[in-house]
Amino acid sequence: MTGAARPPAARRGRDRRARVLPGPAGRRRIEGARPSTAVVGGGIAGLAAATALAERGVAVTLYERQPYLGGRVGGWPTRLRDGSGATMSRGFHAFFRQYYNLRGLLRRTDPALERLTGLPDYPLLHGSGTRDGFRHVPRTPPFSALGFALLSPSFGLRDLGAMDPVAAVPLFDVRVPDVYERLDDISAHDFLDAVRFPEKARHLAFEVFSRSFFADPRQLSAAELALMFHIYFLGSAEGLLFDVPRAPFPDALWNPLADYVRRHGAVVRTGTPVEHIAPARDGGYRITTDGDEAPYDSVVLALDATGLRSLVARSDRLGDAPWRERVARLRTAPPFLVTRLWLDRPVAPDRPGFLGTSGFGTLDNISVLERWEDEAARWAARTGGSVVELHAYAVPPEAARDVEEKRLLDQLHRVYPETRAATVVDVRHEWRADCPLFPVGGYPDRPTVRTPDPRLVVAGDLVRSELPVALMERAATTGFQAANALLEQWGVRGQTLWTVPDRGRSAVLRGLARWASG
């Protein structure tokens, strides 16, 4: 696929066993005086909450400290050394077909999801030379697992026979919150050891699932790993192929959505951090920013772990003591590095748009952006070069940044040797450490959507949800759930939600899982 080609639009369908959860019943929208809500945080969760509330007549003000929307999927302008304008971001994001609620949010401004495009495969390369992919793997479980074992050079039928079936059966009947009761007290690494997951196939579990949480498998709860297996592979018939935006994140996703909520009466205030929130005598809240103070009837906290911890610490009258203590214990995953390179010559034409890697130091994936993104394709066509992005998900906190940046480039040269001869026209390095960590035994400490204050709700991918959702889809889903919790109090109909099936697909395997768990 080249930058000039126009790939097919994102697939629209749903798993026939997908679960639908109707929103709270009530009237269609607010009648009479409009209640007001401050949504603090303009990432996916905050945008979902603001959208559902504004559509139903709530007076919404959205506060975002950055000058752009989208949170960890945001983007901002930069100027390259050759004078070109470009949009930088925090790295590649896959929009899986299981992300029903996120895709429903995006359909507000793009009903056919034409601003997304599907990549033809999810290829994985190991340092030993082993290659895997999901293009030809059946989508429907259990044929997906059997098909992968038949097709994969990393995971064969002999490996399947060597696994411990009793230890593995919990993967075939994942339910929330039951999976946390069973598996939250062991690490993803130890769980795979117990299952006797084949060593040469570990990168499939780590890079595809565990490292998507920006964490070392020894730090990650096995419950999150099992939930990921269920969402993407063993519980859903959507498969592991995914879509990506045709344009940079602001143009393809968030600027249109900001215009949409404004048309529904919302006020969007970017570049405006919230400094303090205080309960008011009338039952509402007062929001303080650097420039002003304003009253609201309710508040949605849609922040990352660091932002939520910090704001709650500064706002000492929010919630009760146990809730505040749980928020204070939230942790963040190790830092990650995104390096984007503008090269003076193209990578080989057969290089995929996205490649997952393992066994190449800290390098976790490589993207060739001109394969799908219009801005990068225009730059590549004009200069004859390539726009290449490298991602290291979980870098040791003590690592020297300049050393890691050089190592990442060295690994690119190892994987794509033709890039050794390329001159770097420009480069951007993004170091961040703000993704939530889901540590062993940490599930009880995570905040839920509802808080001790009925009109104070929380949303985001850090939130504890009793639905089978993760990552960007957890952010969108909890954003809608936060809106529903407020709308229910005002007697207004809420947002209908969808999820992948909430249990294993096979009755026989579900029975085995119940037997194995006693």
Short mmCIF file of C-alpha atoms in Angstrom, two decimals:
data_model
loop_
_atom_site.label_atom_id
_atom_site.label_comp_id
_atom_site.label_asym_id
_atom_site.label_seq_id
_atom_site.Cartn_x
_atom_site.Cartn_y
_atom_site.Cartn_z
CA MET A 1 0.00 0.00 0.00
CA THR A 2 1.46 3.39 -0.96
CA GLY A 3 0.62 6.90 0.05
CA ALA A 4 -1.08 7.48 -3.31
CA ALA A 5 -3.35 4.47 -3.03
CA ARG A 6 -6.69 4.84 -1.28
CA PRO A 7 -7.29 1.82 0.94
CA PRO A 8 -10.78 0.70 1.86
CA ALA A 9 -12.66 2.46 4.63
CA ALA A 10 -12.79 0.99 8.12
CA ARG A 11 -15.05 -2.02 8.51
CA ARG A 12 -18.30 -1.24 10.25
CA GLY A 13 -19.66 -4.56 11.55
CA ARG A 14 -19.96 -5.98 15.05
CA ASP A 15 -19.47 -9.43 16.49
CA ARG A 16 -22.89 -11.09 16.41
CA ARG A 17 -22.47 -11.93 20.11
CA ALA A 18 -21.52 -8.40 21.12
CA ARG A 19 -23.35 -7.26 24.22
CA VAL A 20 -25.59 -4.20 24.25
CA LEU A 21 -26.18 -2.24 27.46
CA PRO A 22 -29.01 0.30 27.19
CA GLY A 23 -28.40 3.59 28.96
CA PRO A 24 -30.57 4.75 31.89
CA ALA A 25 -34.17 5.41 30.88
CA GLY A 26 -35.65 8.87 30.94
CA ARG A 27 -36.74 11.78 28.81
CA ARG A 28 -34.81 12.51 25.62
CA ARG A 29 -33.03 15.66 26.82
CA ILE A 30 -33.02 18.34 29.49
CA GLU A 31 -36.22 20.36 29.76
CA GLY A 32 -36.23 23.76 31.39
CA ALA A 33 -33.21 25.05 33.30
CA ARG A 34 -30.01 23.44 32.08
CA PRO A 35 -27.73 21.85 34.70
CA SER A 36 -24.05 22.62 34.22
CA THR A 37 -21.10 20.23 34.16
CA ALA A 38 -17.37 20.88 34.14
CA VAL A 39 -15.45 18.15 32.33
CA VAL A 40 -11.83 18.30 33.46
CA GLY A 41 -9.61 16.67 30.84
CA GLY A 42 -9.94 16.72 27.07
CA GLY A 43 -8.73 13.23 26.22
CA ILE A 44 -10.94 10.44 24.90
CA ALA A 45 -12.78 9.99 28.22
CA GLY A 46 -13.49 13.70 28.64
CA LEU A 47 -14.63 14.08 25.04
CA ALA A 48 -16.98 11.09 25.37
CA ALA A 49 -18.52 12.50 28.56
CA ALA A 50 -18.81 16.01 27.11
CA THR A 51 -20.44 14.66 23.93
CA ALA A 52 -23.10 12.59 25.69
CA LEU A 53 -23.95 15.42 28.10
CA ALA A 54 -24.02 18.21 25.51
CA GLU A 55 -26.21 16.16 23.15
CA ARG A 56 -28.82 15.95 25.90
CA GLY A 57 -28.88 19.65 26.70
CA VAL A 58 -26.45 19.87 29.62
CA ALA A 59 -24.41 23.08 29.75
CA VAL A 60 -20.89 21.63 29.40
CA THR A 61 -17.55 23.36 29.81
CA LEU A 62 -14.56 21.21 28.85
CA TYR A 63 -11.20 22.13 30.42
CA GLU A 64 -7.95 20.84 28.94
CA ARG A 65 -4.53 21.96 30.15
CA GLN A 66 -2.81 21.28 26.82
CA PRO A 67 -3.43 23.51 23.78
CA TYR A 68 -4.82 20.47 21.93
CA LEU A 69 -7.45 17.78 22.53
CA GLY A 70 -7.13 14.00 22.48
CA GLY A 71 -4.93 13.43 25.53
CA ARG A 72 -2.46 10.66 24.81
CA VAL A 73 -3.90 10.45 21.28
CA GLY A 74 -3.47 14.17 20.67
CA GLY A 75 -1.23 16.00 18.22
CA TRP A 76 0.37 19.42 17.90
CA PRO A 77 2.09 21.41 15.13
CA THR A 78 5.84 21.53 14.66
CA ARG A 79 8.19 23.04 12.07
CA LEU A 80 10.88 20.88 10.47
CA ARG A 81 14.37 22.05 9.58
CA ASP A 82 13.46 22.01 5.87
CA GLY A 83 10.68 24.53 6.57
CA SER A 84 7.85 21.99 6.31
CA GLY A 85 4.97 22.08 8.75
CA ALA A 86 4.17 18.75 10.44
CA THR A 87 2.00 17.35 13.20
CA MET A 88 3.78 15.56 16.02
CA SER A 89 2.08 13.13 18.40
CA ARG A 90 2.85 10.64 21.15
CA GLY A 91 2.99 7.76 18.74
CA PHE A 92 1.07 5.08 16.93
CA HIS A 93 -2.40 4.00 18.11
CA ALA A 94 -4.38 1.07 16.72
CA PHE A 95 -8.16 1.51 16.49
CA PHE A 96 -9.32 -2.07 16.85
CA ARG A 97 -12.73 -3.17 15.57
CA GLN A 98 -13.65 -4.16 19.16
CA TYR A 99 -13.62 -0.49 20.17
CA TYR A 100 -17.39 -0.16 19.73
CA ASN A 101 -17.91 2.85 22.00
CA LEU A 102 -14.87 4.77 20.79
CA ARG A 103 -15.93 4.17 17.21
CA GLY A 104 -19.45 5.26 18.12
CA LEU A 105 -17.98 8.51 19.45
CA LEU A 106 -16.06 9.06 16.22
CA ARG A 107 -19.18 8.36 14.15
CA ARG A 108 -20.70 11.58 15.50
CA THR A 109 -18.66 13.41 12.86
CA ASP A 110 -17.74 10.52 10.54
CA PRO A 111 -20.74 8.17 10.25
CA ALA A 112 -19.06 5.71 7.87
CA LEU A 113 -15.64 6.03 9.59
CA GLU A 114 -14.15 7.18 6.31
CA ARG A 115 -11.39 9.01 8.17
CA LEU A 116 -10.09 5.63 9.34
CA THR A 117 -8.45 3.03 7.11
CA GLY A 118 -7.64 -0.61 7.74
CA LEU A 119 -4.09 -1.93 7.63
CA PRO A 120 -3.85 -5.27 5.83
CA ASP A 121 -2.06 -7.18 8.61
CA TYR A 122 -0.71 -7.03 12.14
CA PRO A 123 2.83 -8.34 11.46
CA LEU A 124 5.24 -9.27 14.25
CA LEU A 125 8.98 -9.81 13.86
CA HIS A 126 11.23 -11.45 16.44
CA GLY A 127 14.97 -10.84 16.64
CA SER A 128 15.54 -14.51 15.79
CA GLY A 129 13.93 -13.93 12.39
CA THR A 130 10.57 -15.50 13.26
CA ARG A 131 7.59 -13.69 11.71
CA ASP A 132 3.94 -13.85 12.67
CA GLY A 133 0.80 -12.14 11.47
CA PHE A 134 -2.94 -12.21 11.93
CA ARG A 135 -4.21 -11.54 8.42
CA HIS A 136 -5.08 -15.17 7.65
CA VAL A 137 -6.06 -16.23 11.16
CA PRO A 138 -9.80 -16.95 11.55
CA ARG A 139 -11.55 -14.31 13.60
CA THR A 140 -14.04 -16.44 15.52
CA PRO A 141 -12.92 -18.32 18.66
CA PRO A 142 -11.97 -21.11 19.19
CA PHE A 143 -10.95 -21.32 15.53
CA SER A 144 -8.83 -18.20 16.02
CA ALA A 145 -6.60 -19.98 18.55
CA LEU A 146 -6.43 -23.20 16.53
CA GLY A 147 -5.81 -21.30 13.30
CA PHE A 148 -3.02 -19.30 14.87
CA ALA A 149 -1.37 -22.47 16.19
CA LEU A 150 -1.51 -24.00 12.71
CA LEU A 151 -0.21 -20.91 10.91
CA SER A 152 2.31 -19.50 13.39
CA PRO A 153 6.01 -20.43 13.26
CA SER A 154 6.27 -19.24 16.88
CA PHE A 155 3.41 -21.22 18.35
CA GLY A 156 2.73 -24.70 17.00
CA LEU A 157 0.45 -27.58 17.87
CA ARG A 158 3.29 -29.24 19.79
CA ASP A 159 3.57 -26.10 21.93
CA LEU A 160 -0.19 -26.13 22.42
CA GLY A 161 0.04 -29.72 23.70
CA ALA A 162 2.82 -28.83 26.13
CA MET A 163 0.77 -26.16 27.89
CA ASP A 164 -0.92 -26.80 31.23
CA PRO A 165 -4.61 -26.98 30.31
CA VAL A 166 -5.85 -26.49 33.87
CA ALA A 167 -3.80 -23.33 34.30
CA ALA A 168 -4.87 -22.06 30.86
CA VAL A 169 -8.64 -22.58 31.02
CA PRO A 170 -9.32 -19.25 32.84
CA LEU A 171 -8.47 -17.59 29.53
CA PHE A 172 -11.51 -19.20 27.93
CA ASP A 173 -14.10 -17.78 30.33
CA VAL A 174 -13.07 -14.26 31.25
CA ARG A 175 -15.70 -12.30 33.15
CA VAL A 176 -15.40 -8.96 34.88
CA PRO A 177 -14.88 -8.55 37.83
CA ASP A 178 -14.41 -12.32 38.40
CA VAL A 179 -11.14 -12.35 36.43
CA TYR A 180 -9.66 -9.88 38.92
CA GLU A 181 -10.70 -12.01 41.87
CA ARG A 182 -8.90 -14.98 40.31
CA LEU A 183 -5.82 -13.46 38.69
CA ASP A 184 -5.11 -9.98 40.05
CA ASP A 185 -2.71 -11.32 42.67
CA ILE A 186 -0.17 -12.75 40.20
CA SER A 187 1.85 -11.10 37.45
CA ALA A 188 1.37 -11.61 33.74
CA HIS A 189 4.87 -13.12 33.62
CA ASP A 190 4.15 -15.66 36.38
CA PHE A 191 0.79 -16.56 34.89
CA LEU A 192 2.37 -17.42 31.54
CA ASP A 193 4.98 -19.46 33.41
CA ALA A 194 2.19 -21.39 35.13
CA VAL A 195 0.45 -21.99 31.80
CA ARG A 196 3.80 -23.15 30.34
CA PHE A 197 3.37 -20.68 27.53
CA PRO A 198 6.15 -21.50 25.00
CA GLU A 199 9.20 -19.31 25.42
CA LYS A 200 9.64 -18.50 21.74
CA ALA A 201 6.04 -17.29 21.55
CA ARG A 202 6.28 -15.06 24.63
CA HIS A 203 6.68 -11.98 22.45
CA LEU A 204 3.15 -12.52 21.15
CA ALA A 205 1.75 -12.28 24.65
CA PHE A 206 4.12 -9.53 25.78
CA GLU A 207 4.25 -7.22 22.79
CA VAL A 208 0.70 -7.67 21.53
CA PHE A 209 -0.97 -7.59 24.93
CA SER A 210 1.13 -6.90 28.01
CA ARG A 211 3.39 -4.19 26.61
CA SER A 212 0.37 -2.39 25.19
CA PHE A 213 -0.02 -1.29 28.82
CA PHE A 214 3.47 0.27 28.72
CA ALA A 215 4.61 -2.06 31.49
CA ASP A 216 6.99 -4.92 32.05
CA PRO A 217 5.05 -8.21 32.33
CA ARG A 218 6.56 -8.74 35.80
CA GLN A 219 4.76 -5.60 36.97
CA LEU A 220 1.43 -6.13 35.22
CA SER A 221 -1.55 -7.90 36.78
CA ALA A 222 -2.31 -11.21 35.07
CA ALA A 223 -5.99 -10.25 35.17
CA GLU A 224 -5.32 -7.43 32.70
CA LEU A 225 -3.44 -9.82 30.43
CA ALA A 226 -6.30 -12.35 30.54
CA LEU A 227 -8.80 -9.59 29.82
CA MET A 228 -6.75 -8.54 26.79
CA PHE A 229 -6.70 -12.13 25.49
CA HIS A 230 -10.49 -12.18 25.83
CA ILE A 231 -11.13 -8.82 24.18
CA TYR A 232 -8.86 -9.31 21.21
CA PHE A 233 -8.50 -13.02 20.62
CA LEU A 234 -10.42 -15.62 22.63
CA GLY A 235 -13.71 -13.87 23.38
CA SER A 236 -14.33 -11.64 20.38
CA ALA A 237 -14.87 -12.50 16.71
CA GLU A 238 -13.51 -9.12 15.54
CA GLY A 239 -9.96 -10.43 15.20
CA LEU A 240 -6.68 -8.59 15.70
CA LEU A 241 -6.65 -6.40 12.60
CA PHE A 242 -7.20 -2.71 13.15
CA ASP A 243 -7.70 0.71 11.61
CA VAL A 244 -5.61 3.87 11.71
CA PRO A 245 -6.52 7.51 10.96
CA ARG A 246 -5.88 8.70 7.41
CA ALA A 247 -4.76 12.12 8.71
CA PRO A 248 -3.01 13.34 11.89
CA PHE A 249 -5.07 12.86 15.03
CA PRO A 250 -6.31 16.48 15.33
CA ASP A 251 -7.58 16.66 11.74
CA ALA A 252 -9.02 13.16 11.56
CA LEU A 253 -10.56 12.89 15.04
CA TRP A 254 -10.58 15.66 17.58
CA ASN A 255 -11.04 18.97 15.77
CA PRO A 256 -14.26 17.72 14.12
CA LEU A 257 -15.50 16.41 17.48
CA ALA A 258 -14.71 19.72 19.19
CA ASP A 259 -16.78 21.53 16.55
CA TYR A 260 -19.56 19.00 17.11
CA VAL A 261 -19.82 19.57 20.87
CA ARG A 262 -19.63 23.33 20.36
CA ARG A 263 -22.63 23.11 18.02
CA HIS A 264 -24.42 21.40 20.93
CA GLY A 265 -23.68 24.34 23.20
CA ALA A 266 -20.49 23.16 24.91
CA VAL A 267 -17.61 25.51 25.71
CA VAL A 268 -14.16 24.05 24.95
CA ARG A 269 -11.27 25.66 26.84
CA THR A 270 -7.89 24.29 25.79
CA GLY A 271 -4.71 25.59 27.38
CA THR A 272 -6.63 25.97 30.66
CA PRO A 273 -5.48 23.79 33.56
CA VAL A 274 -7.82 23.42 36.53
CA GLU A 275 -6.03 24.33 39.73
CA HIS A 276 -8.66 23.55 42.38
CA ILE A 277 -12.16 22.13 42.84
CA ALA A 278 -14.23 22.82 45.95
CA PRO A 279 -17.73 21.63 46.91
CA ALA A 280 -20.14 24.58 47.16
CA ARG A 281 -22.81 25.13 49.78
CA ASP A 282 -25.58 24.67 47.20
CA GLY A 283 -24.42 21.12 46.42
CA GLY A 284 -22.43 22.06 43.33
CA TYR A 285 -18.75 22.80 42.82
CA ARG A 286 -16.48 25.74 42.18
CA ILE A 287 -13.78 25.27 39.56
CA THR A 288 -10.69 27.45 39.84
CA THR A 289 -8.30 27.98 36.94
CA ASP A 290 -5.34 30.29 36.64
CA GLY A 291 -7.61 33.02 35.32
CA ASP A 292 -11.04 32.67 36.92
CA GLU A 293 -13.47 30.75 39.09
CA ALA A 294 -16.86 29.36 38.01
CA PRO A 295 -19.72 27.37 39.60
CA TYR A 296 -21.03 24.05 38.22
CA ASP A 297 -23.71 21.60 39.28
CA SER A 298 -21.48 18.57 38.60
CA VAL A 299 -17.94 17.60 37.63
CA VAL A 300 -16.37 14.86 35.49
CA LEU A 301 -12.72 14.16 36.32
CA ALA A 302 -11.23 12.72 33.11
CA LEU A 303 -7.52 12.95 33.91
CA ASP A 304 -4.52 10.66 33.74
CA ALA A 305 -3.23 9.10 36.96
CA THR A 306 -0.75 11.87 37.71
CA GLY A 307 -3.25 14.63 36.95
CA LEU A 308 -6.01 13.04 39.02
CA ARG A 309 -3.70 12.39 41.96
CA SER A 310 -2.41 15.96 41.87
CA LEU A 311 -5.79 17.69 41.50
CA VAL A 312 -7.39 15.62 44.27
CA ALA A 313 -4.44 16.38 46.56
CA ARG A 314 -4.92 20.12 45.93
CA SER A 315 -8.71 19.89 46.36
CA ASP A 316 -8.85 18.64 49.92
CA ARG A 317 -12.64 18.65 50.29
CA LEU A 318 -13.41 16.29 47.41
CA GLY A 319 -14.68 12.81 48.21
CA ASP A 320 -14.02 11.11 51.54
CA ALA A 321 -10.80 9.92 53.15
CA PRO A 322 -10.80 6.30 51.82
CA TRP A 323 -11.48 7.52 48.25
CA ARG A 324 -8.74 10.12 48.44
CA GLU A 325 -6.30 7.53 49.79
CA ARG A 326 -7.06 5.20 46.86
CA VAL A 327 -6.49 8.00 44.38
CA ALA A 328 -3.19 8.89 46.11
CA ARG A 329 -1.98 5.31 45.57
CA LEU A 330 -2.46 5.37 41.78
CA ARG A 331 0.76 4.58 39.96
CA THR A 332 2.10 5.28 36.48
CA ALA A 333 3.84 2.87 34.14
CA PRO A 334 7.53 3.24 33.24
CA PRO A 335 8.49 5.93 30.74
CA PHE A 336 8.13 5.36 27.02
CA LEU A 337 9.91 6.88 24.06
CA VAL A 338 8.55 7.83 20.65
CA THR A 339 11.11 8.80 18.00
CA ARG A 340 9.88 10.16 14.68
CA LEU A 341 12.36 10.49 11.82
CA TRP A 342 12.02 12.38 8.57
CA LEU A 343 14.46 10.56 6.24
CA ASP A 344 15.81 11.78 2.91
CA ARG A 345 15.13 8.49 1.13
CA PRO A 346 12.33 5.92 1.28
CA VAL A 347 12.30 2.67 3.16
CA ALA A 348 11.92 -0.42 0.99
CA PRO A 349 8.56 -0.51 -0.78
CA ASP A 350 7.57 -3.83 0.78
CA ARG A 351 7.86 -2.54 4.34
CA PRO A 352 4.49 -2.68 6.14
CA GLY A 353 2.81 0.42 7.50
CA PHE A 354 3.17 -1.04 10.99
CA LEU A 355 5.49 -3.73 12.33
CA GLY A 356 5.54 -5.04 15.89
CA THR A 357 8.99 -6.16 17.04
CA SER A 358 10.58 -8.18 19.84
CA GLY A 359 14.15 -9.08 20.59
CA PHE A 360 15.45 -5.76 19.27
CA GLY A 361 16.37 -4.09 22.54
CA THR A 362 13.71 -1.66 23.68
CA LEU A 363 12.26 -1.23 20.16
CA ASP A 364 8.62 -2.36 20.21
CA ASN A 365 7.30 -1.26 16.83
CA ILE A 366 8.03 0.64 13.64
CA SER A 367 5.54 2.69 11.66
CA VAL A 368 6.03 4.01 8.12
CA LEU A 369 3.55 6.85 8.28
CA GLU A 370 3.29 7.67 4.59
CA ARG A 371 1.68 4.27 4.08
CA TRP A 372 -1.57 5.66 5.54
CA GLU A 373 -1.30 9.25 6.80
CA ASP A 374 -1.95 11.99 4.23
CA GLU A 375 0.38 14.59 5.76
CA ALA A 376 3.32 12.18 5.82
CA ALA A 377 2.47 10.94 2.33
CA ARG A 378 2.61 14.49 0.96
CA TRP A 379 6.01 15.12 2.59
CA ALA A 380 7.37 11.81 1.28
CA ALA A 381 6.07 12.49 -2.23
CA ARG A 382 7.59 15.98 -2.28
CA THR A 383 11.00 14.99 -0.90
CA GLY A 384 11.39 11.38 -2.00
CA GLY A 385 11.89 10.39 1.63
CA SER A 386 10.04 8.53 4.39
CA VAL A 387 8.49 9.40 7.74
CA VAL A 388 9.34 6.62 10.18
CA GLU A 389 8.25 6.33 13.81
CA LEU A 390 9.85 4.14 16.46
CA HIS A 391 8.22 3.22 19.76
CA ALA A 392 9.77 1.89 22.98
CA TYR A 393 6.93 1.06 25.37
CA ALA A 394 8.62 0.52 28.73
CA VAL A 395 12.08 2.03 29.11
CA PRO A 396 13.94 1.54 32.43
CA PRO A 397 13.39 4.73 34.44
CA GLU A 398 17.11 5.09 35.11
CA ALA A 399 18.05 4.87 31.41
CA ALA A 400 20.01 7.76 29.87
CA ARG A 401 17.78 9.40 27.30
CA ASP A 402 20.43 10.16 24.70
CA VAL A 403 21.69 6.58 24.89
CA GLU A 404 18.20 5.11 24.46
CA GLU A 405 17.46 7.40 21.52
CA LYS A 406 20.63 6.22 19.76
CA ARG A 407 19.86 2.57 20.56
CA LEU A 408 16.42 2.90 19.06
CA LEU A 409 17.90 4.25 15.82
CA ASP A 410 20.48 1.42 15.79
CA GLN A 411 17.67 -1.13 16.06
CA LEU A 412 15.83 0.51 13.15
CA HIS A 413 18.98 0.00 11.08
CA ARG A 414 19.03 -3.64 12.14
CA VAL A 415 15.39 -4.25 11.20
CA TYR A 416 15.34 -2.08 8.04
CA PRO A 417 18.99 -2.07 6.85
CA GLU A 418 18.27 0.35 3.99
CA THR A 419 17.79 3.14 6.53
CA ARG A 420 21.53 3.05 7.40
CA ALA A 421 22.27 5.09 4.28
CA ALA A 422 19.51 7.63 4.91
CA THR A 423 20.17 11.13 6.16
CA VAL A 424 17.91 12.31 8.97
CA VAL A 425 16.26 15.52 7.71
CA ASP A 426 14.76 16.07 11.15
CA VAL A 427 13.86 14.10 14.28
CA ARG A 428 11.56 14.44 17.27
CA HIS A 429 11.88 12.48 20.51
CA GLU A 430 8.91 12.32 22.87
CA TRP A 431 9.57 11.01 26.37
CA ARG A 432 6.46 10.48 28.51
CA ALA A 433 5.60 8.69 31.74
CA ASP A 434 1.88 9.21 32.27
CA CYS A 435 0.22 5.91 31.36
CA PRO A 436 -1.58 4.11 34.21
CA LEU A 437 0.08 1.07 35.74
CA PHE A 438 -2.16 -1.88 36.63
CA PRO A 439 0.10 -3.61 39.17
CA VAL A 440 -0.32 -6.99 40.77
CA GLY A 441 -3.05 -6.70 43.40
CA GLY A 442 -3.93 -3.14 42.38
CA TYR A 443 -7.51 -3.63 41.16
CA PRO A 444 -9.26 -2.79 44.47
CA ASP A 445 -7.43 0.55 44.65
CA ARG A 446 -8.51 1.81 41.25
CA PRO A 447 -11.27 4.43 41.30
CA THR A 448 -14.70 3.64 39.89
CA VAL A 449 -16.85 5.97 37.83
CA ARG A 450 -18.96 6.86 40.86
CA THR A 451 -17.43 8.57 43.88
CA PRO A 452 -18.72 9.38 47.39
CA ASP A 453 -20.09 12.64 45.90
CA PRO A 454 -23.03 11.75 43.59
CA ARG A 455 -22.33 14.64 41.22
CA LEU A 456 -18.60 14.03 41.05
CA VAL A 457 -17.67 11.21 38.64
CA VAL A 458 -14.41 9.86 37.22
CA ALA A 459 -13.57 8.62 33.71
CA GLY A 460 -10.48 7.34 31.91
CA ASP A 461 -8.49 4.25 31.08
CA LEU A 462 -7.31 4.09 34.71
CA VAL A 463 -10.89 3.61 35.97
CA ARG A 464 -12.11 0.27 37.32
CA SER A 465 -14.91 -0.88 35.06
CA GLU A 466 -17.08 -3.97 35.36
CA LEU A 467 -17.17 -4.28 31.57
CA PRO A 468 -14.68 -6.11 29.31
CA VAL A 469 -12.93 -3.01 27.96
CA ALA A 470 -9.32 -1.79 27.92
CA LEU A 471 -7.05 1.00 26.72
CA MET A 472 -8.75 3.60 24.47
CA GLU A 473 -12.03 1.72 24.63
CA ARG A 474 -11.99 1.82 28.43
CA ALA A 475 -11.48 5.58 28.23
CA ALA A 476 -14.42 6.08 25.86
CA THR A 477 -16.67 3.65 27.74
CA THR A 478 -16.06 5.15 31.18
CA GLY A 479 -16.54 8.63 29.70
CA PHE A 480 -20.01 7.61 28.56
CA GLN A 481 -20.65 5.84 31.89
CA ALA A 482 -19.72 9.01 33.77
CA ALA A 483 -22.19 10.99 31.66
CA ASN A 484 -24.86 8.32 32.26
CA ALA A 485 -24.35 8.52 36.04
CA LEU A 486 -25.14 12.24 35.93
CA LEU A 487 -27.96 12.00 33.38
CA GLU A 488 -29.69 9.37 35.50
CA GLN A 489 -29.90 11.85 38.39
CA TRP A 490 -31.63 14.35 36.08
CA GLY A 491 -34.05 11.78 34.66
CA VAL A 492 -32.52 11.93 31.17
CA ARG A 493 -31.99 8.97 28.87
CA GLY A 494 -28.36 7.83 28.79
CA GLN A 495 -25.94 6.57 26.17
CA THR A 496 -26.30 2.96 25.00
CA LEU A 497 -23.04 1.03 25.25
CA TRP A 498 -21.64 -2.02 23.47
CA THR A 499 -18.96 -4.48 24.54
CA VAL A 500 -17.45 -7.71 23.31
CA PRO A 501 -19.15 -10.80 24.82
CA ASP A 502 -18.95 -10.73 28.60
CA ARG A 503 -18.04 -14.41 28.95
CA GLY A 504 -16.28 -17.19 27.04
CA ARG A 505 -17.87 -18.25 23.76
CA SER A 506 -17.84 -22.01 24.39
CA ALA A 507 -20.14 -23.57 27.00
CA VAL A 508 -17.76 -26.54 27.34
CA LEU A 509 -14.74 -24.31 27.98
CA ARG A 510 -16.75 -22.16 30.38
CA GLY A 511 -17.59 -25.29 32.33
CA LEU A 512 -13.95 -26.33 32.41
CA ALA A 513 -12.96 -22.89 33.64
CA ARG A 514 -15.50 -23.07 36.47
CA TRP A 515 -14.26 -26.55 37.38
CA ALA A 516 -10.61 -25.42 37.36
CA SER A 517 -11.38 -22.47 39.62
CA GLY A 518 -13.22 -24.69 42.09
#
